[in-house]
Amino acid sequence: MKVLRVKNLNFSYNGSKILHDISLEVEQGELVAILGPNGAGKSTLMKCIAGIFRCKEVEIFGEPLHRCSREELAKIIGYVPQSIIPGFMRVFDTVLLGRRPYIGLTPSREDIEIVKQTLKRLKIDHLALKPLNKLSGGEIQKVNIARALAQEPEILLMDEPTNNLDLKSQMEVMKIARKFAESGKTSIIIMHDVNLALRFADRFVFMKSGKIIKDGGKDVLTPKLFEEVYGVRGVIAEVEGTPIVIPALES
């Protein structure tokens, strides 16, 4: 089942064209990694998919995204930006904001329990009463992910979610994204760590200069592709059945 369709999307911002004729389809149950160098247009594309930028060329479950209300989108899409500005709000209350599309006058017992379980799932339940401005960058990132998961969305969008996280936490976040997709939902993640993406993702969308250069499974991975996208020569090896990219040392 197709949950997302982007067809011939061109997008300009402040007079500069950022995306060029982007077409993309994503199936239910996929974990898709969007990869590419800085300035490739990855974050702009994700904001178009998330509905932050309203685009007629984007469809969610067959419906034009620009016709959906903010509340409708919040029940379908959980979006984790690269960063948030930490304030004085406590961790528990921040994650509870993810339940806003479902809350009436006051949060229900179910809302409270979902927040508790989500904090536990991210292993940050011990931080529940701490204000955001007292947390480390990695802890804030986990809170941001927890807020999106608390929405119980069908599509989870994460823009470089492993930034500021140690290796163990990176693996934990990617396992959550993997399980989210395996539950019959869909994860789309922007990543810079190619090898981490290769470990967990089903599909790889390589972007450069606002265009999709290649889209496919592990069969599309070639040294030529990485040189075209990143300008780096290298080899592709395999470790325990997973491909890894080893950049060549330039002479």
XYZ file of C-alpha atoms in Angstrom:
251
model
C 0.000 0.000 0.000
C 1.381 3.404 -0.973
C 1.368 5.817 1.957
C 3.256 8.633 0.247
C 3.507 9.905 -3.310
C 5.524 12.908 -4.469
C 5.122 13.705 -8.152
C 7.230 16.202 -10.095
C 7.843 18.432 -7.091
C 9.716 21.679 -7.703
C 10.220 23.956 -4.735
C 11.761 27.407 -4.377
C 12.543 29.315 -1.194
C 13.375 33.023 -1.037
C 13.802 33.088 -4.795
C 16.188 30.129 -4.911
C 15.128 26.836 -6.445
C 15.843 24.075 -3.931
C 14.113 20.983 -5.338
C 14.065 19.973 -8.984
C 11.405 17.611 -10.353
C 11.313 15.269 -7.342
C 9.219 12.115 -7.683
C 9.054 9.555 -4.900
C 6.712 6.807 -3.726
C 6.898 5.084 -0.347
C 5.135 1.873 0.641
C 3.645 0.952 3.988
C 6.142 -0.862 6.202
C 9.272 0.629 4.646
C 12.196 2.290 6.374
C 13.573 4.752 3.835
C 16.878 6.580 4.320
C 17.394 9.875 2.491
C 21.112 10.411 1.960
C 23.339 13.010 0.359
C 25.776 15.843 1.051
C 24.959 19.103 2.803
C 22.805 21.368 0.631
C 21.294 18.473 -1.311
C 17.728 19.532 -0.412
C 17.024 16.653 1.978
C 15.547 18.728 4.803
C 13.488 20.828 2.391
C 12.021 17.669 0.871
C 11.157 16.339 4.315
C 9.430 19.614 5.255
C 7.352 19.316 2.082
C 6.410 15.749 3.032
C 5.641 16.816 6.617
C 3.292 19.559 5.427
C 5.387 22.384 6.861
C 5.642 23.593 3.286
C 2.248 22.977 1.671
C 2.746 21.403 -1.749
C 0.080 20.175 -4.166
C 2.532 17.595 -5.516
C 2.524 15.584 -2.260
C -0.134 12.973 -1.449
C -0.617 11.079 1.819
C -2.673 7.877 1.587
C -3.971 9.081 -1.780
C -5.136 12.465 -0.471
C -3.500 15.782 -1.429
C -1.493 16.835 1.608
C -2.273 20.545 1.218
C -5.973 19.835 1.797
C -5.382 18.166 5.178
C -5.847 20.188 8.359
C -2.994 20.482 10.845
C -4.870 18.214 13.245
C -5.401 15.565 10.564
C -1.724 15.665 9.619
C -0.660 15.388 13.267
C -2.528 12.078 13.515
C -0.779 10.755 10.405
C 2.717 12.256 10.491
C 5.175 12.483 13.358
C 7.980 14.888 12.463
C 11.302 15.149 14.269
C 13.303 18.202 13.122
C 17.077 18.446 13.373
C 16.860 20.461 16.574
C 14.551 22.361 18.887
C 15.219 25.367 21.094
C 15.106 24.104 24.691
C 12.932 26.084 27.068
C 11.724 25.687 30.640
C 9.046 23.073 29.859
C 9.501 19.730 31.565
C 10.239 16.592 29.586
C 6.915 14.942 30.456
C 4.896 17.972 29.356
C 6.902 18.277 26.141
C 6.161 14.685 25.171
C 2.520 15.151 26.202
C 2.286 17.817 23.467
C 2.411 14.909 21.028
C -1.045 13.914 22.273
C -2.630 17.303 21.435
C -4.573 15.986 18.389
C -6.370 13.535 20.703
C -6.777 15.517 23.931
C -10.088 17.120 24.855
C -10.253 19.592 27.721
C -7.752 17.596 29.761
C -5.431 14.637 29.063
C -7.008 11.252 29.628
C -5.494 8.360 31.566
C -4.652 6.816 28.208
C -2.755 9.956 27.128
C -0.750 9.944 30.368
C 0.031 6.244 30.041
C 1.149 6.598 26.425
C 3.572 9.348 27.457
C 4.929 7.217 30.318
C 5.460 4.213 28.050
C 7.081 6.345 25.354
C 9.544 7.851 27.834
C 10.363 4.368 29.061
C 10.801 3.126 25.496
C 13.374 5.877 24.833
C 14.980 5.189 28.241
C 14.445 8.769 29.387
C 11.692 8.175 31.966
C 14.148 9.251 34.701
C 14.201 12.702 33.056
C 10.416 13.176 33.123
C 10.409 16.107 35.566
C 13.518 17.872 34.264
C 13.213 21.067 32.190
C 14.574 20.854 28.649
C 17.176 23.549 29.235
C 18.862 21.297 31.809
C 19.382 18.430 29.358
C 22.253 17.515 27.073
C 21.884 17.764 23.293
C 21.472 13.998 23.003
C 18.797 13.911 25.715
C 16.872 16.714 24.009
C 16.991 14.766 20.751
C 15.471 11.723 22.471
C 12.712 13.908 23.962
C 11.944 15.229 20.492
C 11.677 11.685 19.133
C 9.473 10.667 22.074
C 7.068 13.546 21.364
C 6.665 12.364 17.768
C 6.129 8.744 18.817
C 3.514 9.814 21.373
C 1.412 11.080 18.452
C 1.036 7.442 17.362
C 1.477 8.463 13.706
C 1.340 6.269 10.628
C 4.448 7.919 9.158
C 7.505 8.852 11.212
C 9.749 11.515 9.656
C 13.120 12.151 11.297
C 15.704 14.682 10.143
C 19.148 13.472 11.241
C 17.819 11.904 14.480
C 21.155 10.335 15.459
C 23.003 13.663 15.621
C 24.418 14.399 19.100
C 23.856 10.794 20.186
C 26.518 8.339 21.318
C 26.913 5.044 19.458
C 24.620 3.075 21.773
C 21.878 5.695 21.558
C 22.231 5.842 17.768
C 21.591 2.107 17.595
C 18.615 2.407 19.954
C 17.012 5.141 17.826
C 17.521 3.184 14.613
C 16.063 0.044 16.197
C 12.985 2.062 17.174
C 12.649 3.304 13.589
C 13.109 -0.262 12.335
C 10.449 -1.667 14.677
C 8.117 1.196 13.773
C 8.321 0.170 10.110
C 8.033 -3.530 10.909
C 4.806 -2.823 12.819
C 3.200 -1.940 9.482
C 3.873 1.775 9.627
C 6.486 3.799 7.739
C 9.759 5.494 8.686
C 11.568 8.067 6.543
C 14.896 9.274 7.916
C 17.453 11.803 6.734
C 20.931 10.574 7.616
C 24.567 11.507 7.130
C 25.950 8.241 8.481
C 25.778 6.073 5.367
C 26.905 2.897 7.116
C 24.301 3.255 9.858
C 21.657 3.676 7.170
C 22.894 0.574 5.370
C 22.532 -1.379 8.590
C 18.840 -0.593 9.113
C 17.068 0.831 6.043
C 15.159 -0.987 3.297
C 15.551 1.734 0.684
C 18.018 4.477 -0.031
C 17.199 7.772 -1.724
C 20.403 9.553 -2.723
C 20.091 13.298 -3.358
C 22.428 15.934 -4.703
C 21.806 19.549 -5.755
C 18.053 19.252 -5.174
C 17.629 16.145 -7.319
C 17.194 12.438 -6.660
C 20.249 10.728 -8.130
C 19.296 7.149 -7.254
C 16.451 5.414 -5.423
C 16.425 1.720 -4.574
C 17.546 -1.119 -2.337
C 21.049 -2.327 -1.572
C 21.419 -3.409 -5.203
C 21.881 0.255 -6.258
C 24.964 0.703 -4.078
C 28.102 1.053 -6.160
C 31.429 2.891 -5.754
C 30.473 4.952 -8.810
C 27.259 6.119 -7.093
C 29.083 7.256 -3.954
C 31.651 9.113 -6.022
C 28.878 10.824 -8.004
C 26.916 11.833 -4.906
C 29.668 12.590 -2.401
C 32.702 13.121 -4.619
C 34.559 10.449 -2.659
C 36.116 7.305 -4.079
C 35.737 4.149 -2.051
C 34.947 0.471 -1.924
C 31.895 -1.420 -0.718
C 32.643 -4.356 1.555
C 30.382 -6.666 3.535
C 30.460 -7.329 7.266
C 28.116 -9.939 8.752
C 25.887 -9.684 5.696
C 25.628 -5.875 5.766
C 27.366 -3.686 3.167
C 29.652 -0.926 4.420
C 31.281 1.920 2.524
C 35.000 2.432 3.058
C 36.236 5.786 1.681
C 39.568 5.633 -0.106
C 42.477 7.657 1.272
C 43.299 10.322 -1.255
C 46.969 10.497 -2.237
